[in-house]
Coordinates of C-alpha atoms in Angstrom, one line a residue:
X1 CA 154.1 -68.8 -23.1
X2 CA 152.2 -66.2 -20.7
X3 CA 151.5 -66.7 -17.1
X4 CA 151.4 -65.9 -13.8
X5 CA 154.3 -65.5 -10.3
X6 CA 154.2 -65.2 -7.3
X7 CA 156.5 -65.5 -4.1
X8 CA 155.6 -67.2 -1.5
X9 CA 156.3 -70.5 1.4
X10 CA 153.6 -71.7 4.0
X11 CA 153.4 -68.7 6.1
X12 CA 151.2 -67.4 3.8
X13 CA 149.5 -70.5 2.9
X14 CA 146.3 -68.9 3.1
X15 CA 146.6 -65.7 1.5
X16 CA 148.6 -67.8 -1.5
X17 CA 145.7 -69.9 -1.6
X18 CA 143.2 -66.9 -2.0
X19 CA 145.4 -65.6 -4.6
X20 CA 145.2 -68.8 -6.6
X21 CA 141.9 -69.5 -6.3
X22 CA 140.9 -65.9 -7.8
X23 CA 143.2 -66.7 -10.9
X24 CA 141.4 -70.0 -11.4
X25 CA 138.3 -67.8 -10.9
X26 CA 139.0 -65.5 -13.9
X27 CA 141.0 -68.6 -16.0
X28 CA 140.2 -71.7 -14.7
X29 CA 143.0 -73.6 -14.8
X30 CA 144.4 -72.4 -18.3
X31 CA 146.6 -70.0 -16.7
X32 CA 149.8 -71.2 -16.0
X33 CA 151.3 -70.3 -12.4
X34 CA 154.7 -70.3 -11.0
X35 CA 155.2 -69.7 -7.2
X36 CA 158.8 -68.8 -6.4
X37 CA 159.9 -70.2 -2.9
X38 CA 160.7 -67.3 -0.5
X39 CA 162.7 -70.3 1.7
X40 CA 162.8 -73.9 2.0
X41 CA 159.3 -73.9 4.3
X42 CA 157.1 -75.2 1.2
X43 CA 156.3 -78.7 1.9
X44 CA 152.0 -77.2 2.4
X45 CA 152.3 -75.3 -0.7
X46 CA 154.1 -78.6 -2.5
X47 CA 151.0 -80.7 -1.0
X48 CA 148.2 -78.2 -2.4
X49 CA 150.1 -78.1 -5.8
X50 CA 149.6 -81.4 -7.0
X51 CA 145.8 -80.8 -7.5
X52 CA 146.5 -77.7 -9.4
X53 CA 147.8 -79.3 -12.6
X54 CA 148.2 -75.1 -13.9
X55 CA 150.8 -74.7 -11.2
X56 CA 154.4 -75.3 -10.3
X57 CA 156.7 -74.4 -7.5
X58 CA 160.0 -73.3 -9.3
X59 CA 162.9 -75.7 -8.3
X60 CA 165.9 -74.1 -10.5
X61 CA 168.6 -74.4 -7.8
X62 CA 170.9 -72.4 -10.3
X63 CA 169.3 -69.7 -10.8
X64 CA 167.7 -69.8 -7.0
X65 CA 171.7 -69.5 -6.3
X66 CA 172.8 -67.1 -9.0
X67 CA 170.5 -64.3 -7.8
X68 CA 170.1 -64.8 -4.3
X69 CA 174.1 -64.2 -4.6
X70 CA 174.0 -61.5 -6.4
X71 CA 171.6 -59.5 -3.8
X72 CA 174.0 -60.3 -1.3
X73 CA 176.7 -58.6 -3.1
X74 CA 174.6 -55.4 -3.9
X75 CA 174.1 -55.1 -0.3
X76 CA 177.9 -55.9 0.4
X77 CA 178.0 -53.1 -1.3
X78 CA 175.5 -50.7 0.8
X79 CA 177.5 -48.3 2.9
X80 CA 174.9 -48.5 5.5
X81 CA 172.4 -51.3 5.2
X82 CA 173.7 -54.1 7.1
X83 CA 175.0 -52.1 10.0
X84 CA 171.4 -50.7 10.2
X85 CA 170.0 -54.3 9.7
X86 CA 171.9 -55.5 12.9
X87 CA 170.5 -52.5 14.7
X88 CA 166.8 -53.5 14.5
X89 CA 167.8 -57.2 15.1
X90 CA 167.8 -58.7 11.6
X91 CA 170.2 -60.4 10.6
X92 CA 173.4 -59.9 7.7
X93 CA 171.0 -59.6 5.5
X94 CA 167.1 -58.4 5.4
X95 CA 164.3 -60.5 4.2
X96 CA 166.5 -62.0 1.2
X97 CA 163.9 -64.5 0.3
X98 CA 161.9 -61.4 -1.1
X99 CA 164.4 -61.1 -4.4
X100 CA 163.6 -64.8 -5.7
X101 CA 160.8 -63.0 -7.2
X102 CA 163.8 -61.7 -9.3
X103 CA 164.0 -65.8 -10.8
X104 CA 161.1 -65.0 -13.1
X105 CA 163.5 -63.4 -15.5
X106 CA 164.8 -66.9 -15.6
X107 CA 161.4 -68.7 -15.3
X108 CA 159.3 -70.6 -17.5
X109 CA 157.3 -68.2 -19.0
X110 CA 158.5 -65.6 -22.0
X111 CA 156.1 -63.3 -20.5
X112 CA 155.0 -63.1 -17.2
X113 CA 152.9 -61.1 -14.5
X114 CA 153.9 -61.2 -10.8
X115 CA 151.5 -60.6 -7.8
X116 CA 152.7 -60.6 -4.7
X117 CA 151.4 -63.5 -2.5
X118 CA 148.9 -61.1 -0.6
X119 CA 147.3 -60.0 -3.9
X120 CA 143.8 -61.0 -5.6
X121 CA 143.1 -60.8 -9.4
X122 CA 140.4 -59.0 -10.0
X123 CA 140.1 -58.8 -14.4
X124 CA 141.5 -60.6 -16.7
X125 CA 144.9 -59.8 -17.4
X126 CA 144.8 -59.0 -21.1
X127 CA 145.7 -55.4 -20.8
X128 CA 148.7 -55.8 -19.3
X129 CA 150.0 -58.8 -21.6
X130 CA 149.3 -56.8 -24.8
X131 CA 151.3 -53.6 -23.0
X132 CA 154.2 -56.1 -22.8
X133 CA 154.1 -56.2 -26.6
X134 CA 155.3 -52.5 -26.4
X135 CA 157.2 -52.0 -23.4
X136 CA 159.3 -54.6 -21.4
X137 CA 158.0 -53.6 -18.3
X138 CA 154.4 -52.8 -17.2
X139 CA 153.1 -51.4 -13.5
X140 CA 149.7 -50.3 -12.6
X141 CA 150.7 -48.7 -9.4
X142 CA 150.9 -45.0 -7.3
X143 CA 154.3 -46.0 -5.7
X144 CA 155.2 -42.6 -8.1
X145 CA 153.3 -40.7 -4.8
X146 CA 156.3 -41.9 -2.4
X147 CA 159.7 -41.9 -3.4
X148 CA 161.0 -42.6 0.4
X149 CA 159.7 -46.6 0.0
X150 CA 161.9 -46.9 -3.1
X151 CA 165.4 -44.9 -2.8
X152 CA 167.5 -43.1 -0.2
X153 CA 166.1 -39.7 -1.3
X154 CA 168.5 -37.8 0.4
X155 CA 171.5 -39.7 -1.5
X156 CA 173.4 -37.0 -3.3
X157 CA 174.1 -39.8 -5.8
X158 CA 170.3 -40.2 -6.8
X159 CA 170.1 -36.6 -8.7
X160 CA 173.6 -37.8 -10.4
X161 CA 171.9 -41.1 -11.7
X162 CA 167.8 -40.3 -12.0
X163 CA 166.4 -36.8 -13.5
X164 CA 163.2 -35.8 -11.2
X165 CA 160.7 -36.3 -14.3
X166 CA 162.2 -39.8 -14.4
X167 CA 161.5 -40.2 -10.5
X168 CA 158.7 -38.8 -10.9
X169 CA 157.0 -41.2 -13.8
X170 CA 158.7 -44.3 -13.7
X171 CA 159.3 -45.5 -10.1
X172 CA 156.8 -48.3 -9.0
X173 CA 155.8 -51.3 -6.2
X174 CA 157.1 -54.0 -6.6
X175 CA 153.6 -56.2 -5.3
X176 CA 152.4 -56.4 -8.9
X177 CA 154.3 -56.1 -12.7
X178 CA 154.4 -57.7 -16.0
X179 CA 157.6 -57.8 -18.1
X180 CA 159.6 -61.0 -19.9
X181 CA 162.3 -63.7 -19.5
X182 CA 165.7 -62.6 -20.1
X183 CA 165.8 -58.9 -19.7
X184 CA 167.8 -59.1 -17.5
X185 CA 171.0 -61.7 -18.8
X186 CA 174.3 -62.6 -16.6
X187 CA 176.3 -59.7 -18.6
X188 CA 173.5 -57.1 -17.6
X189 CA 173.4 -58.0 -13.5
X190 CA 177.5 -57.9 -14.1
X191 CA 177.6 -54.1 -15.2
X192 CA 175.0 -53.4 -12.5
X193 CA 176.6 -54.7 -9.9
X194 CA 180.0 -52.9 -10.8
X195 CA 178.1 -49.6 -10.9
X196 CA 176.6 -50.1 -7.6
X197 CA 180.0 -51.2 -5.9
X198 CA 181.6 -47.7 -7.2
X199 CA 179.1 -46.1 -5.3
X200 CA 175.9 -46.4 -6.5
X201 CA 174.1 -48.6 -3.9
X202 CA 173.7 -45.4 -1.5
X203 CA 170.7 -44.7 -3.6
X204 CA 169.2 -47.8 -2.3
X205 CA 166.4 -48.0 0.7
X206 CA 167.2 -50.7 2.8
X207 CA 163.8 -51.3 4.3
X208 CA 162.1 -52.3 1.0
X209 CA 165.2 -54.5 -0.3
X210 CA 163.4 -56.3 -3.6
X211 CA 161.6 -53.4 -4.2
X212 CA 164.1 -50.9 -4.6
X213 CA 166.4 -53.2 -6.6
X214 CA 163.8 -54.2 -9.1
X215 CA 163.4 -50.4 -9.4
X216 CA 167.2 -49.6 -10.1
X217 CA 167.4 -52.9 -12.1
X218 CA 164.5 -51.2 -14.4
X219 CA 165.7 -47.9 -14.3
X220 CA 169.3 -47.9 -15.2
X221 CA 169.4 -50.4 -17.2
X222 CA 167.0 -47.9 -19.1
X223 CA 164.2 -50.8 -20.2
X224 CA 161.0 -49.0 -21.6
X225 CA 158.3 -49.0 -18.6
X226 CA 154.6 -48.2 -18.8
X227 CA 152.5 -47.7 -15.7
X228 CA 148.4 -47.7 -16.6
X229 CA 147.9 -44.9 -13.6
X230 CA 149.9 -42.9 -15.4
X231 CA 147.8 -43.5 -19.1
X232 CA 144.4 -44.0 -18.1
X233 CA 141.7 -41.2 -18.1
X234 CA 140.4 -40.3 -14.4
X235 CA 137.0 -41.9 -15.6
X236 CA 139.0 -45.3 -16.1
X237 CA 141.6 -45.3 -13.9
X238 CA 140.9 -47.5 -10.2
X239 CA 143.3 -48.0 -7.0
X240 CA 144.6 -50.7 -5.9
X241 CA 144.9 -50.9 -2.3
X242 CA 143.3 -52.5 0.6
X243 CA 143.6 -49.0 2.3
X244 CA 141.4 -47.7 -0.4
X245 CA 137.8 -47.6 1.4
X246 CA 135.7 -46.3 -1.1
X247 CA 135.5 -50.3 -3.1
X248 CA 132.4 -51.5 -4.2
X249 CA 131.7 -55.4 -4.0
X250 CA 129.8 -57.1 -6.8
X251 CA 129.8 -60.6 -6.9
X252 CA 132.7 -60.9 -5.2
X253 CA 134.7 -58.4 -7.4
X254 CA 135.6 -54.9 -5.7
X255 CA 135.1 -51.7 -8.3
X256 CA 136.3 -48.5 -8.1
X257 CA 133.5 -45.7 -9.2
X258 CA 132.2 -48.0 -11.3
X259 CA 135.5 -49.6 -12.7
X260 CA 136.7 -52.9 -12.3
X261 CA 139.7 -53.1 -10.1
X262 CA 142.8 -55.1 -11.9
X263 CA 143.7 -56.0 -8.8
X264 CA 143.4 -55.6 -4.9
X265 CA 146.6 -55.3 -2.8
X266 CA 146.4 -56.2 1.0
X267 CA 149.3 -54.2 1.7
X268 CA 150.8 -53.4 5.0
X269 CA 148.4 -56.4 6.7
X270 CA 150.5 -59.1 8.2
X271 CA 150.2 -63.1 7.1
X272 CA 149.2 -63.8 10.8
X273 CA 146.3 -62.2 10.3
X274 CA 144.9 -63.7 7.5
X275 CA 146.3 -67.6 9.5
X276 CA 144.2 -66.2 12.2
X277 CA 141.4 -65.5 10.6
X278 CA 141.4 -68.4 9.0
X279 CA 142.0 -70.4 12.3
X280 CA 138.2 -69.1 13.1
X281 CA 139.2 -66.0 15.2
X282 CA 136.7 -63.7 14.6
X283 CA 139.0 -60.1 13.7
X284 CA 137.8 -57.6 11.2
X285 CA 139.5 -56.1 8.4
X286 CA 139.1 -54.3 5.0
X287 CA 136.9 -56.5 2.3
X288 CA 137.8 -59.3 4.7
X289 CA 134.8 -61.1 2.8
X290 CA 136.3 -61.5 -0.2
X291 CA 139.8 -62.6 0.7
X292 CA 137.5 -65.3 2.4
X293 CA 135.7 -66.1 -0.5
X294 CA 138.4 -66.8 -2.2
X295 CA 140.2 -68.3 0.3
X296 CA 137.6 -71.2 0.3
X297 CA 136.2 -70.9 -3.1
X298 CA 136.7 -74.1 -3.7
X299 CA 135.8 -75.5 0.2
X300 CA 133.2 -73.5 1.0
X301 CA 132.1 -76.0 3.8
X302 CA 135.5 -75.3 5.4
X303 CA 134.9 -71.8 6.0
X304 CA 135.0 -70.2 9.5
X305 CA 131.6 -69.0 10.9
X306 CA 133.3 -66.4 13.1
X307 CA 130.4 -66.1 15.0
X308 CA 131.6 -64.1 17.9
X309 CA 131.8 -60.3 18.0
X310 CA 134.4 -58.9 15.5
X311 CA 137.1 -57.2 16.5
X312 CA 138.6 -54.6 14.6
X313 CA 142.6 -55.6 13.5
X314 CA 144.1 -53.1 14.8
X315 CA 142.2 -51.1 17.7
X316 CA 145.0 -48.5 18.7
X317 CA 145.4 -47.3 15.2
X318 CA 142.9 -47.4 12.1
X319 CA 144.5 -49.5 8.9
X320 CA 144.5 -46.3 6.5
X321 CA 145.6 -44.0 9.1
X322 CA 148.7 -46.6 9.9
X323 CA 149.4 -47.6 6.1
X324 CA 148.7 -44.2 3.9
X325 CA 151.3 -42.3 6.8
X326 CA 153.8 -45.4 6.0
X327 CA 153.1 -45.7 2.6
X328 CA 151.4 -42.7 1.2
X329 CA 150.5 -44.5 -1.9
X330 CA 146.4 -45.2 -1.6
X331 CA 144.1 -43.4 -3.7

């Protein structure tokens, strides 16, 4: 069975709303959904839910367990993670709910597509689902544009472990991905976890923790990957991000020179903003419009009017300024 995850708990109520609501808009409710809880804070989502016959809110204790352990041991074995954690004021470990996403490889679906909670569907995901018939893992990403967001580039291990054409082609974000149940099996996470204890997890960037995991996880374990912004022509290829300006809206789907975007990625925007908005304060942001329409797609009556004079999100520094300089992954 195919379907789709995502990661999320009531902080971003909205935004997962939005997200499920442009599924439904593309599949109605045919698509299956499974939303992996980033914490125990789901009782809004587990309310919403029970009108959405498609969707479930994955309750596996065992496997919630089994991996959330084994990220705190790969970061047990950091030599500099935690210490830097504790610096900034996080705690032992850093944003640990973000590797449940990791429970799809346990999930209920043989083949799956996550989307990161603060993600719209744009097309149907066909493309990526027959992909999966060839490769075990498919992207459709520019993370390849900044290696600093997934590993310690200065590691001297990382030229030991990763040659620069692999670097180069097969790193990715970890916001959006298809691949399959059971790639990766308790004798798998085993060896990888006794490679990074020997040394290893120095590669690692400790400020993106799921993301440069899921990359290593990928990488070594040698899987085959396919990334569409590496295959398509530059007639069919479209970004992704909301720090992309150059989006056309039609109907309430965004294009890119003509092309229809797979997907639109609200990266680097925080959930308050979105609950804000959606509490009726009036605050601009990129293709606001159509996170709104889909936010209330199916309560359009509920809708803010933000009547009052917008203000811009950030007014001390421009989104794509702030986001490309931190990211440096928009086209």
């Amino acid at each position: 069975m195919d379907g789709i995850c995502t990661l999320a708990n009531d902080h971003v109520y909205d935004q997962l709303i939005a997200l499920l609501n442009s599924i439904e808009a593309i599949y109605g409710q045919q698509m299956p959904v499974c939303i992996y809880p980033y914490d125990n804070n789901t009782a809004q989502i587990a309310a919403e839910i029970v009108h959405r016959p498609n969707v479930q809110l994955y309750n596996n204790q065992d496997s919630i367990q089994q991996w959330d352990e084994f990220v705190r041991n790969v970061w047990d074995s950091h030599p500099t993670a935690q210490e830097h954690w504790q610096k900034i004021g996080s705690d032992k470990y850093y944003r640990v709910g973000t590797h449940r996403r990791f429970c799809a490889f346990d999930g209920p679906f043989d083949r799956f597509v996550y989307m990161d909670a603060d993600t719209l569907l744009m097309s149907p995901l066909e493309p990526i689902f027959a992909q999966l018939n060839q490769n075990e893992w498919v992207v459709y990403d520019f993370q390849y544009k900044d290696l600093s967001h997934v590993y310690n580039a200065s590691a001297s291990k990382l030229a030991e472990l990763f040659t620069p054409e692999k670097l180069q082609k097969e790193i990715f974000c970890s916001g959006f991905y298809g691949s399959k149940k059971g790639i990766f099996d308790a004798e798998q996470k085993e060896w990888m976890l006794k490679n990074l204890q020997s040394g290893e997890a120095s590669i690692l960037y400790d400020m993106a923790p799921d993301q440069t995991i899921l990359n290593y996880m990928v990488m070594r374990s040698g899987i085959s990957s396919y990334n569409f912004a590496h295959q398509l022509s530059a007639s069919e290829i479209t970004g992704c991000c909301v720090t992309s300006s150059h989006f056309e809206e039609r109907n309430n789907i965004l294009y890119d020179k003509g092309n229809r975007l797979t997907y639109i990625h609200y990266i680097g925007l925080s959930s308050k903003l979105f609950s804000r908005v959606c509490a009726g304060e009036n605050i601009d942001f990129p293709y606001r419009d159509i996170f709104l329409h889909y936010r209330y797609l199916s309560e359009p009556d509920k809708r803010p009017k933000l009547a009052t004079k917008p203000k811009d999100y950030n007014e001390q520094a421009s989104l794509a300024a702030r986001v490309l300089k931190k990211l440096g992954l928009a086209i």
